[in-house]
XYZ file of C-alpha atoms in Angstrom:
339
model
C -3.996 14.294 -20.182
C -1.306 11.792 -19.247
C -1.981 8.194 -18.243
C -1.353 8.810 -14.550
C -4.049 11.513 -14.678
C -6.400 9.067 -16.383
C -5.796 6.486 -13.682
C -6.406 9.033 -10.948
C -9.818 9.608 -12.531
C -10.454 5.870 -12.918
C -9.604 5.207 -9.273
C -11.972 8.023 -8.296
C -14.670 6.323 -10.389
C -14.033 2.975 -8.681
C -14.302 4.519 -5.204
C -17.445 6.336 -6.294
C -19.009 3.092 -7.503
C -18.042 1.371 -4.256
C -19.570 4.051 -2.041
C -22.712 4.260 -4.199
C -23.343 0.513 -4.038
C -21.828 -0.524 -0.722
C -23.232 2.642 0.807
C -26.830 1.491 0.643
C -26.098 -2.034 1.866
C -24.114 -0.590 4.792
C -27.176 1.547 5.415
C -29.515 -1.437 5.275
C -27.265 -3.300 7.720
C -27.513 -0.371 10.134
C -31.298 -0.305 9.694
C -31.606 -3.890 10.925
C -31.458 -2.304 14.390
C -32.908 1.142 13.717
C -35.901 0.183 11.570
C -36.776 -3.506 11.887
C -39.144 -4.326 14.769
C -39.020 -8.113 14.690
C -37.276 -11.087 13.086
C -39.393 -11.181 9.886
C -38.673 -7.492 9.243
C -34.955 -8.016 9.820
C -35.172 -10.881 7.348
C -36.843 -8.570 4.816
C -34.047 -6.028 5.172
C -31.360 -8.670 4.784
C -33.135 -10.091 1.729
C -33.162 -6.692 -0.003
C -29.361 -6.782 -0.213
C -28.804 -10.553 -0.054
C -28.314 -11.059 -3.816
C -26.039 -8.034 -4.325
C -23.947 -7.195 -1.246
C -20.993 -9.402 -2.225
C -20.982 -8.045 -5.773
C -20.842 -4.520 -4.384
C -17.576 -5.321 -2.616
C -15.928 -6.126 -5.950
C -15.614 -2.368 -6.408
C -13.464 -2.132 -3.273
C -11.161 -4.883 -4.503
C -10.898 -3.137 -7.867
C -10.166 0.256 -6.283
C -7.481 -1.180 -3.985
C -5.952 -3.264 -6.771
C -5.901 -0.338 -9.186
C -4.236 1.862 -6.564
C -1.586 -0.799 -5.930
C -0.806 -1.199 -9.625
C -1.133 2.406 -10.830
C 0.183 4.284 -7.779
C 2.384 1.943 -5.693
C 3.804 4.784 -3.567
C 0.291 5.947 -2.726
C -0.764 2.404 -1.877
C 2.282 1.767 0.316
C 1.956 5.022 2.260
C -1.808 4.740 2.615
C -1.914 1.135 3.798
C 1.042 1.520 6.163
C -0.055 4.820 7.686
C -3.729 3.846 7.918
C -2.961 0.257 8.901
C -5.148 0.026 12.025
C -8.368 1.606 10.662
C -8.055 -0.308 7.390
C -7.449 -3.545 9.305
C -10.586 -2.880 11.364
C -12.551 -2.298 8.151
C -11.194 -5.521 6.647
C -12.091 -7.559 9.735
C -15.582 -6.026 9.728
C -16.109 -6.932 6.073
C -15.005 -10.519 6.731
C -17.261 -10.918 9.764
C -20.112 -9.245 7.895
C -19.899 -11.715 5.042
C -19.820 -14.639 7.463
C -22.827 -13.198 9.314
C -24.929 -13.038 6.148
C -24.138 -16.656 5.338
C -24.306 -18.140 8.841
C -27.329 -16.349 10.300
C -29.873 -18.893 9.047
C -27.738 -22.002 9.500
C -29.231 -22.751 12.921
C -32.747 -22.087 14.254
C -31.854 -20.921 17.777
C -32.934 -17.360 18.477
C -29.693 -16.514 20.291
C -27.635 -17.723 17.300
C -29.547 -15.527 14.868
C -29.617 -12.530 17.225
C -25.837 -12.642 17.609
C -25.255 -12.717 13.849
C -27.770 -9.893 13.334
C -25.883 -7.858 15.925
C -22.702 -8.577 13.976
C -24.333 -7.337 10.762
C -25.318 -4.085 12.479
C -21.879 -3.296 13.924
C -19.899 -4.461 10.888
C -22.020 -2.152 8.751
C -21.823 0.852 11.089
C -18.094 0.746 11.834
C -16.838 0.673 8.189
C -19.419 3.313 7.213
C -17.818 5.617 9.782
C -14.173 4.659 9.244
C -14.257 5.157 5.473
C -15.172 8.786 6.073
C -12.369 9.134 8.609
C -9.882 7.658 6.132
C -10.899 9.894 3.228
C -11.095 12.911 5.511
C -7.428 12.383 6.366
C -6.479 11.814 2.736
C -8.050 15.132 1.754
C -6.777 17.079 4.785
C -3.273 15.663 4.515
C -1.126 13.612 6.877
C 2.441 13.610 8.180
C 4.557 12.461 5.225
C 8.320 12.978 5.315
C 10.867 13.594 2.570
C 11.066 9.847 1.908
C 7.319 9.810 1.068
C 6.594 7.754 4.187
C 3.916 8.308 6.814
C 5.520 9.330 10.120
C 2.433 10.132 12.199
C 0.538 7.951 14.662
C -2.954 6.504 14.636
C -4.027 9.304 16.996
C -3.163 11.877 14.335
C -5.916 10.362 12.198
C -8.544 11.178 14.842
C -8.690 14.897 14.096
C -11.912 16.986 13.965
C -12.039 17.181 10.159
C -11.649 13.419 9.691
C -14.138 12.579 12.454
C -16.652 14.926 10.833
C -16.013 13.098 7.549
C -16.831 9.849 9.343
C -20.159 11.291 10.500
C -20.919 12.364 6.926
C -20.389 8.901 5.441
C -22.226 7.240 8.334
C -25.324 9.424 8.030
C -25.231 9.578 4.230
C -24.983 5.794 3.878
C -27.788 5.332 6.409
C -29.976 7.744 4.451
C -29.052 5.993 1.201
C -29.982 2.661 2.794
C -33.302 4.022 4.071
C -34.422 5.234 0.647
C -33.245 1.943 -0.872
C -35.340 0.080 1.718
C -38.367 2.201 0.848
C -37.752 1.410 -2.823
C -37.419 -2.343 -2.292
C -40.152 -3.082 0.270
C -43.930 -2.998 0.624
C -46.258 -2.467 3.534
C -45.614 -0.772 6.842
C -41.843 -1.154 6.713
C -41.776 0.861 3.489
C -43.611 3.805 5.084
C -41.456 3.713 8.212
C -38.333 3.648 6.044
C -39.491 6.850 4.360
C -40.087 8.554 7.716
C -36.690 7.470 8.985
C -35.067 8.624 5.740
C -36.449 12.120 6.342
C -35.006 12.312 9.856
C -31.612 10.911 8.870
C -31.540 13.023 5.714
C -31.981 16.253 7.659
C -29.055 15.339 9.922
C -27.008 14.363 6.869
C -27.659 17.720 5.227
C -26.300 19.575 8.244
C -23.097 17.584 8.707
C -22.450 17.360 4.956
C -22.722 21.140 4.556
C -20.255 21.650 7.380
C -17.759 19.053 6.145
C -17.867 19.918 2.445
C -17.836 23.640 3.197
C -14.749 23.139 5.380
C -13.024 21.162 2.613
C -13.930 23.822 0.049
C -12.543 26.663 2.159
C -9.306 24.787 2.894
C -8.473 23.309 -0.510
C -11.303 23.857 -2.973
C -11.492 25.629 -6.316
C -14.212 26.396 -8.859
C -14.651 22.780 -9.955
C -14.979 21.458 -6.424
C -17.462 24.231 -5.646
C -19.672 23.012 -8.499
C -19.483 19.453 -7.126
C -20.366 20.750 -3.656
C -23.406 22.571 -5.025
C -24.538 19.447 -6.889
C -24.147 17.316 -3.737
C -26.208 19.684 -1.596
C -28.908 20.272 -4.226
C -29.377 16.571 -4.976
C -29.513 15.727 -1.266
C -32.290 18.269 -0.740
C -34.042 16.980 -3.877
C -33.757 13.411 -2.559
C -35.465 14.485 0.661
C -38.261 16.109 -1.331
C -38.691 13.034 -3.546
C -38.773 10.822 -0.480
C -41.524 12.941 1.063
C -43.493 12.761 -2.184
C -43.306 8.963 -2.166
C -41.099 8.843 -5.272
C -38.690 6.239 -3.943
C -36.965 5.620 -7.267
C -36.121 9.297 -7.687
C -35.102 9.559 -4.037
C -32.663 6.664 -4.396
C -31.227 7.982 -7.660
C -30.757 11.454 -6.188
C -29.151 10.149 -2.996
C -26.806 8.181 -5.237
C -25.929 11.339 -7.173
C -25.217 13.006 -3.825
C -22.645 10.306 -3.069
C -21.148 10.636 -6.545
C -20.862 14.429 -6.238
C -19.410 14.188 -2.726
C -16.683 11.746 -3.747
C -16.006 13.790 -6.886
C -15.541 16.916 -4.785
C -13.062 15.191 -2.492
C -10.969 13.942 -5.415
C -11.147 17.356 -7.084
C -9.743 18.998 -3.960
C -6.924 16.440 -3.975
C -5.711 16.646 -7.583
C -2.841 16.678 -8.520
C -1.988 15.356 -5.041
C -3.015 11.889 -3.939
C -1.883 12.354 -0.313
C -0.850 15.850 0.767
C 1.892 16.228 3.377
C 1.143 18.460 6.351
C 4.873 18.701 7.128
C 6.004 20.147 3.802
C 3.973 20.599 0.625
C 6.994 19.500 -1.419
C 6.824 16.082 0.268
C 3.260 15.403 -0.852
C 2.446 12.344 -2.927
C 1.239 13.409 -6.363
C -0.058 11.659 -9.462
C 3.413 11.948 -10.989
C 5.779 10.963 -8.150
C 3.546 8.134 -6.877
C 2.661 6.489 -10.187
C 3.926 3.383 -11.955
C 5.831 3.455 -15.225
C 4.034 4.590 -18.392
C 4.284 1.048 -19.803
C 2.555 -0.423 -16.742
C -0.206 2.167 -16.965
C -0.638 1.473 -20.679
C -1.118 -2.276 -20.126
C -3.517 -1.581 -17.265
C -5.562 0.756 -19.446
C -6.105 -1.945 -22.066
C -7.092 -4.508 -19.424
C -9.471 -2.104 -17.695
C -11.040 -1.082 -20.988
C -11.965 -4.706 -21.705
C -12.902 -5.978 -18.231
C -14.755 -3.013 -16.722
C -17.715 -2.920 -19.151
C -18.219 -6.693 -18.708
C -18.326 -6.391 -14.921
C -20.728 -3.443 -15.086
C -23.078 -5.248 -17.483
C -23.143 -8.347 -15.293
C -23.796 -6.381 -12.125
C -26.514 -4.355 -13.851
C -28.173 -7.592 -14.953
C -28.083 -8.848 -11.343
C -29.922 -5.781 -10.104
C -32.481 -6.157 -12.884
C -33.191 -9.788 -11.972
C -33.740 -8.928 -8.291
C -35.607 -5.662 -8.882
C -38.984 -6.588 -7.321
C -40.192 -5.332 -3.954
C -40.514 -7.674 -0.984
C -42.328 -7.611 2.348
C -42.956 -9.736 5.405
C -45.664 -11.626 3.483
C -42.895 -13.018 1.260
C -41.016 -14.469 4.218
C -41.986 -18.100 4.808
C -42.980 -18.987 8.346
C -40.039 -21.361 8.811
C -37.584 -18.780 7.446
C -38.972 -16.089 9.763
C -38.560 -18.462 12.669
C -34.995 -19.149 11.663
C -35.114 -22.624 10.140
C -32.400 -23.625 7.753
C -33.364 -22.761 4.158
Protein backbone atom coordinates (compact mmCIF):
# COMPACT_ATOMS: atom_id res chain seq x y z
CA UNK A 1 0.00 0.00 0.00
CA UNK A 2 1.40 3.36 -1.04
CA UNK A 3 1.31 6.49 1.12
CA UNK A 4 -1.50 8.11 -0.86
CA UNK A 5 -3.60 5.00 -0.17
CA UNK A 6 -2.75 5.25 3.52
CA UNK A 7 -3.83 8.88 3.60
CA UNK A 8 -7.09 8.07 1.84
CA UNK A 9 -7.78 5.64 4.69
CA UNK A 10 -6.70 8.17 7.33
CA UNK A 11 -8.97 10.86 5.89
CA UNK A 12 -11.82 8.34 5.91
CA UNK A 13 -11.06 7.68 9.59
CA UNK A 14 -11.11 11.41 10.37
CA UNK A 15 -14.48 11.89 8.66
CA UNK A 16 -15.79 8.83 10.47
CA UNK A 17 -14.69 10.23 13.82
CA UNK A 18 -16.27 13.59 12.99
CA UNK A 19 -19.63 12.10 12.04
CA UNK A 20 -19.61 9.75 15.05
CA UNK A 21 -18.97 12.57 17.52
CA UNK A 22 -20.52 15.61 15.86
CA UNK A 23 -23.41 13.42 14.77
CA UNK A 24 -24.82 13.02 18.25
CA UNK A 25 -24.38 16.68 19.21
CA UNK A 26 -26.10 17.72 15.96
CA UNK A 27 -28.83 15.32 17.00
CA UNK A 28 -29.07 16.80 20.49
CA UNK A 29 -29.29 20.29 18.97
CA UNK A 30 -32.21 19.14 16.83
CA UNK A 31 -33.87 17.57 19.89
CA UNK A 32 -33.95 20.92 21.68
CA UNK A 33 -37.11 21.51 19.63
CA UNK A 34 -38.35 17.95 19.11
CA UNK A 35 -37.92 16.59 22.63
CA UNK A 36 -37.54 19.36 25.21
CA UNK A 37 -40.84 20.68 26.61
CA UNK A 38 -39.60 23.66 28.58
CA UNK A 39 -36.52 25.77 29.33
CA UNK A 40 -35.05 23.48 32.03
CA UNK A 41 -35.25 20.49 29.68
CA UNK A 42 -33.61 22.47 26.88
CA UNK A 43 -30.90 23.38 29.37
CA UNK A 44 -30.43 19.69 30.21
CA UNK A 45 -30.00 18.82 26.54
CA UNK A 46 -27.51 21.61 25.99
CA UNK A 47 -25.58 20.56 29.10
CA UNK A 48 -25.21 16.98 27.83
CA UNK A 49 -23.02 18.24 24.97
CA UNK A 50 -21.74 21.48 26.53
CA UNK A 51 -18.33 20.11 27.59
CA UNK A 52 -17.63 18.24 24.34
CA UNK A 53 -19.24 19.87 21.29
CA UNK A 54 -16.26 22.11 20.48
CA UNK A 55 -13.82 19.22 20.85
CA UNK A 56 -15.89 17.21 18.40
CA UNK A 57 -15.36 19.86 15.73
CA UNK A 58 -11.59 19.34 15.92
CA UNK A 59 -12.17 16.25 13.79
CA UNK A 60 -13.62 18.41 11.00
CA UNK A 61 -10.62 20.73 11.07
CA UNK A 62 -8.31 17.71 10.97
CA UNK A 63 -10.19 16.10 8.07
CA UNK A 64 -10.20 19.33 6.03
CA UNK A 65 -6.56 20.06 6.84
CA UNK A 66 -5.46 16.53 5.97
CA UNK A 67 -7.33 16.71 2.66
CA UNK A 68 -5.67 20.03 1.83
CA UNK A 69 -2.19 18.71 2.59
CA UNK A 70 -2.46 15.14 1.28
CA UNK A 71 -4.76 15.68 -1.72
CA UNK A 72 -4.58 19.34 -2.82
CA UNK A 73 -6.38 18.68 -6.13
CA UNK A 74 -9.23 17.00 -4.28
CA UNK A 75 -9.42 19.87 -1.81
CA UNK A 76 -9.39 22.54 -4.53
CA UNK A 77 -12.07 20.86 -6.64
CA UNK A 78 -14.24 19.99 -3.66
CA UNK A 79 -14.18 23.40 -2.00
CA UNK A 80 -14.63 25.32 -5.25
CA UNK A 81 -17.40 23.13 -6.65
CA UNK A 82 -19.22 22.76 -3.33
CA UNK A 83 -18.55 26.36 -2.30
CA UNK A 84 -22.12 27.40 -1.44
CA UNK A 85 -23.19 24.36 0.65
CA UNK A 86 -19.84 24.29 2.46
CA UNK A 87 -20.10 28.03 3.14
CA UNK A 88 -23.58 27.50 4.59
CA UNK A 89 -22.22 24.72 6.81
CA UNK A 90 -19.36 26.95 7.96
CA UNK A 91 -21.69 29.84 8.80
CA UNK A 92 -23.97 27.44 10.70
CA UNK A 93 -21.06 26.09 12.74
CA UNK A 94 -19.94 29.63 13.62
CA UNK A 95 -23.43 30.74 14.65
CA UNK A 96 -23.93 27.49 16.55
CA UNK A 97 -20.81 28.04 18.61
CA UNK A 98 -21.84 31.62 19.38
CA UNK A 99 -25.32 30.41 20.37
CA UNK A 100 -23.94 27.94 22.91
CA UNK A 101 -21.81 30.64 24.50
CA UNK A 102 -24.25 33.56 24.34
CA UNK A 103 -27.53 31.87 25.28
CA UNK A 104 -27.11 32.36 29.03
CA UNK A 105 -25.44 35.77 28.91
CA UNK A 106 -28.73 37.61 29.41
CA UNK A 107 -31.84 36.58 31.38
CA UNK A 108 -34.53 37.77 28.95
CA UNK A 109 -36.70 34.96 27.65
CA UNK A 110 -36.70 36.33 24.09
CA UNK A 111 -32.88 36.44 24.08
CA UNK A 112 -32.59 32.81 25.14
CA UNK A 113 -35.39 31.64 22.84
CA UNK A 114 -33.68 33.21 19.83
CA UNK A 115 -30.35 31.54 20.59
CA UNK A 116 -32.09 28.19 21.18
CA UNK A 117 -33.77 28.56 17.80
CA UNK A 118 -30.34 29.21 16.31
CA UNK A 119 -28.99 26.03 17.92
CA UNK A 120 -31.84 24.01 16.39
CA UNK A 121 -31.43 25.30 12.83
CA UNK A 122 -27.62 25.33 12.86
CA UNK A 123 -27.70 21.70 13.94
CA UNK A 124 -30.36 20.60 11.43
CA UNK A 125 -28.97 22.33 8.34
CA UNK A 126 -25.37 20.94 8.54
CA UNK A 127 -26.73 17.49 9.43
CA UNK A 128 -28.62 17.54 6.13
CA UNK A 129 -26.00 19.25 3.97
CA UNK A 130 -23.18 16.89 4.94
CA UNK A 131 -25.21 14.03 3.51
CA UNK A 132 -25.87 16.02 0.34
CA UNK A 133 -22.15 16.75 -0.03
CA UNK A 134 -21.02 13.15 0.46
CA UNK A 135 -23.84 11.88 -1.73
CA UNK A 136 -22.44 13.99 -4.58
CA UNK A 137 -18.88 12.89 -3.88
CA UNK A 138 -19.90 9.24 -4.14
CA UNK A 139 -22.23 9.70 -7.13
CA UNK A 140 -19.76 11.86 -9.02
CA UNK A 141 -19.91 15.42 -10.32
CA UNK A 142 -19.08 17.31 -13.51
CA UNK A 143 -15.27 17.41 -13.62
CA UNK A 144 -13.53 18.33 -16.87
CA UNK A 145 -10.18 17.30 -18.33
CA UNK A 146 -8.44 19.98 -16.25
CA UNK A 147 -9.72 18.30 -13.05
CA UNK A 148 -11.99 21.28 -12.34
CA UNK A 149 -15.65 21.28 -11.37
CA UNK A 150 -17.76 22.72 -14.21
CA UNK A 151 -21.27 22.11 -12.88
CA UNK A 152 -23.59 24.45 -10.99
CA UNK A 153 -24.97 24.39 -7.47
CA UNK A 154 -28.24 23.03 -8.89
CA UNK A 155 -26.42 19.93 -10.12
CA UNK A 156 -25.71 19.09 -6.49
CA UNK A 157 -29.44 18.91 -5.70
CA UNK A 158 -30.02 15.55 -7.37
CA UNK A 159 -32.22 12.74 -5.94
CA UNK A 160 -29.31 10.59 -4.76
CA UNK A 161 -27.62 13.44 -2.88
CA UNK A 162 -30.88 14.68 -1.34
CA UNK A 163 -31.60 11.14 -0.14
CA UNK A 164 -28.10 11.11 1.37
CA UNK A 165 -29.00 14.31 3.21
CA UNK A 166 -32.10 12.64 4.66
CA UNK A 167 -29.95 9.70 5.79
CA UNK A 168 -27.47 11.85 7.72
CA UNK A 169 -30.25 14.01 9.15
CA UNK A 170 -32.28 11.09 10.48
CA UNK A 171 -29.24 9.04 11.51
CA UNK A 172 -27.71 11.93 13.47
CA UNK A 173 -31.07 12.64 15.12
CA UNK A 174 -31.36 8.99 16.14
CA UNK A 175 -27.76 9.01 17.38
CA UNK A 176 -28.54 12.14 19.41
CA UNK A 177 -31.70 10.59 20.87
CA UNK A 178 -29.91 7.50 22.16
CA UNK A 179 -27.11 9.71 23.49
CA UNK A 180 -29.73 11.79 25.33
CA UNK A 181 -31.24 8.65 26.81
CA UNK A 182 -27.75 7.59 27.91
CA UNK A 183 -26.90 10.93 29.51
CA UNK A 184 -30.16 11.90 31.25
CA UNK A 185 -32.44 10.74 34.04
CA UNK A 186 -36.15 11.02 34.66
CA UNK A 187 -38.95 11.61 32.21
CA UNK A 188 -36.76 13.12 29.51
CA UNK A 189 -34.74 9.90 29.38
CA UNK A 190 -37.85 7.78 28.72
CA UNK A 191 -39.19 10.19 26.11
CA UNK A 192 -35.80 10.19 24.38
CA UNK A 193 -36.01 6.41 24.08
CA UNK A 194 -39.51 6.59 22.58
CA UNK A 195 -38.42 9.25 20.11
CA UNK A 196 -35.32 7.23 19.23
CA UNK A 197 -37.56 4.31 18.23
CA UNK A 198 -39.66 6.46 15.91
CA UNK A 199 -36.68 8.21 14.32
CA UNK A 200 -34.75 4.95 14.11
CA UNK A 201 -37.49 3.25 12.10
CA UNK A 202 -37.49 6.13 9.60
CA UNK A 203 -33.69 6.03 9.48
CA UNK A 204 -33.71 2.32 8.69
CA UNK A 205 -35.96 2.87 5.68
CA UNK A 206 -34.06 5.77 4.11
CA UNK A 207 -30.66 4.23 4.90
CA UNK A 208 -31.60 0.96 3.19
CA UNK A 209 -32.71 2.85 0.11
CA UNK A 210 -29.65 5.11 -0.05
CA UNK A 211 -27.01 2.49 0.72
CA UNK A 212 -28.69 -0.05 -1.55
CA UNK A 213 -28.67 2.52 -4.37
CA UNK A 214 -24.97 3.24 -3.78
CA UNK A 215 -24.18 -0.48 -3.72
CA UNK A 216 -25.98 -1.16 -7.00
CA UNK A 217 -24.32 1.79 -8.74
CA UNK A 218 -20.72 1.49 -7.52
CA UNK A 219 -20.40 -1.17 -4.84
CA UNK A 220 -18.35 -4.35 -4.61
CA UNK A 221 -17.97 -7.18 -2.11
CA UNK A 222 -16.26 -5.05 0.54
CA UNK A 223 -18.86 -2.30 0.40
CA UNK A 224 -21.60 -4.93 0.60
CA UNK A 225 -20.12 -6.19 3.88
CA UNK A 226 -20.07 -2.62 5.22
CA UNK A 227 -23.69 -2.15 4.13
CA UNK A 228 -24.72 -5.33 5.95
CA UNK A 229 -22.91 -4.21 9.10
CA UNK A 230 -24.59 -0.78 8.97
CA UNK A 231 -28.08 -2.24 8.62
CA UNK A 232 -27.57 -4.98 11.24
CA UNK A 233 -26.12 -2.61 13.84
CA UNK A 234 -28.91 -0.08 13.24
CA UNK A 235 -31.53 -2.76 13.87
CA UNK A 236 -29.57 -3.95 16.92
CA UNK A 237 -29.41 -0.36 18.21
CA UNK A 238 -33.20 -0.14 17.96
CA UNK A 239 -33.55 -3.39 19.89
CA UNK A 240 -31.10 -2.25 22.58
CA UNK A 241 -32.94 1.04 22.88
CA UNK A 242 -36.24 -0.77 23.40
CA UNK A 243 -34.62 -2.97 26.05
CA UNK A 244 -33.42 0.09 27.95
CA UNK A 245 -29.75 -0.66 27.27
CA UNK A 246 -28.78 2.90 26.38
CA UNK A 247 -25.03 2.26 26.40
CA UNK A 248 -25.34 -0.56 23.89
CA UNK A 249 -27.80 1.45 21.81
CA UNK A 250 -25.38 4.38 21.58
CA UNK A 251 -22.41 2.15 20.77
CA UNK A 252 -24.37 0.33 18.06
CA UNK A 253 -25.69 3.55 16.52
CA UNK A 254 -22.09 4.74 16.45
CA UNK A 255 -21.01 1.56 14.66
CA UNK A 256 -23.81 2.21 12.16
CA UNK A 257 -22.27 5.60 11.38
CA UNK A 258 -18.80 4.06 11.11
CA UNK A 259 -20.02 1.33 8.74
CA UNK A 260 -21.99 3.82 6.64
CA UNK A 261 -19.03 6.14 6.15
CA UNK A 262 -16.77 3.15 5.50
CA UNK A 263 -19.12 1.93 2.79
CA UNK A 264 -19.15 5.30 1.07
CA UNK A 265 -15.35 5.50 1.02
CA UNK A 266 -15.12 1.89 -0.16
CA UNK A 267 -17.36 2.68 -3.12
CA UNK A 268 -15.12 5.65 -3.94
CA UNK A 269 -11.66 4.04 -3.87
CA UNK A 270 -9.41 4.51 -5.83
CA UNK A 271 -11.36 7.63 -6.87
CA UNK A 272 -11.75 10.58 -4.54
CA UNK A 273 -14.19 12.46 -6.81
CA UNK A 274 -15.55 10.61 -9.84
CA UNK A 275 -16.31 12.59 -13.00
CA UNK A 276 -19.73 12.11 -14.55
CA UNK A 277 -18.47 13.58 -17.84
CA UNK A 278 -15.65 11.12 -18.47
CA UNK A 279 -14.31 8.44 -16.13
CA UNK A 280 -10.77 9.28 -17.26
CA UNK A 281 -11.20 12.78 -15.80
CA UNK A 282 -11.97 11.53 -12.30
CA UNK A 283 -9.83 12.60 -9.36
CA UNK A 284 -8.04 9.58 -7.92
CA UNK A 285 -5.72 8.92 -5.00
CA UNK A 286 -2.77 9.09 -7.39
CA UNK A 287 -3.51 12.13 -9.59
CA UNK A 288 -4.86 14.26 -6.71
CA UNK A 289 -2.19 13.55 -4.10
CA UNK A 290 0.80 15.52 -2.85
CA UNK A 291 4.39 14.42 -3.36
CA UNK A 292 5.64 11.29 -1.58
CA UNK A 293 7.95 13.44 0.58
CA UNK A 294 5.03 15.59 1.77
CA UNK A 295 3.00 12.49 2.60
CA UNK A 296 5.94 10.98 4.47
CA UNK A 297 6.36 14.06 6.70
CA UNK A 298 2.61 14.16 7.30
CA UNK A 299 2.59 10.51 8.32
CA UNK A 300 5.19 11.10 11.02
CA UNK A 301 3.32 14.14 12.35
CA UNK A 302 -0.01 12.33 12.37
CA UNK A 303 1.49 9.30 14.07
CA UNK A 304 2.65 11.47 16.98
CA UNK A 305 -0.24 13.94 17.31
CA UNK A 306 -3.29 11.75 16.68
CA UNK A 307 -2.93 9.42 19.70
CA UNK A 308 -2.44 12.45 22.00
CA UNK A 309 -5.61 14.12 20.74
CA UNK A 310 -7.60 10.90 21.07
CA UNK A 311 -6.39 10.29 24.63
CA UNK A 312 -7.26 13.83 25.67
CA UNK A 313 -10.71 13.69 24.13
CA UNK A 314 -11.35 10.28 25.70
CA UNK A 315 -10.39 11.70 29.09
CA UNK A 316 -12.85 14.58 28.57
CA UNK A 317 -15.71 12.17 27.96
CA UNK A 318 -14.72 10.17 31.03
CA UNK A 319 -14.75 13.26 33.26
CA UNK A 320 -18.23 14.29 32.08
CA UNK A 321 -19.70 10.78 31.95
CA UNK A 322 -22.44 11.16 34.60
CA UNK A 323 -26.14 11.49 33.81
CA UNK A 324 -27.99 14.75 34.41
CA UNK A 325 -31.62 15.80 34.75
CA UNK A 326 -33.76 18.83 35.43
CA UNK A 327 -33.09 18.41 39.17
CA UNK A 328 -29.45 19.30 38.46
CA UNK A 329 -30.40 22.61 36.85
CA UNK A 330 -30.31 25.44 39.39
CA UNK A 331 -33.39 27.62 39.54
CA UNK A 332 -31.52 30.73 38.38
CA UNK A 333 -29.91 28.83 35.49
CA UNK A 334 -33.28 27.43 34.40
CA UNK A 335 -34.69 30.93 34.45
CA UNK A 336 -31.81 32.17 32.35
CA UNK A 337 -29.63 34.08 34.80
CA UNK A 338 -26.01 34.56 33.97
CA UNK A 339 -23.90 31.71 35.38
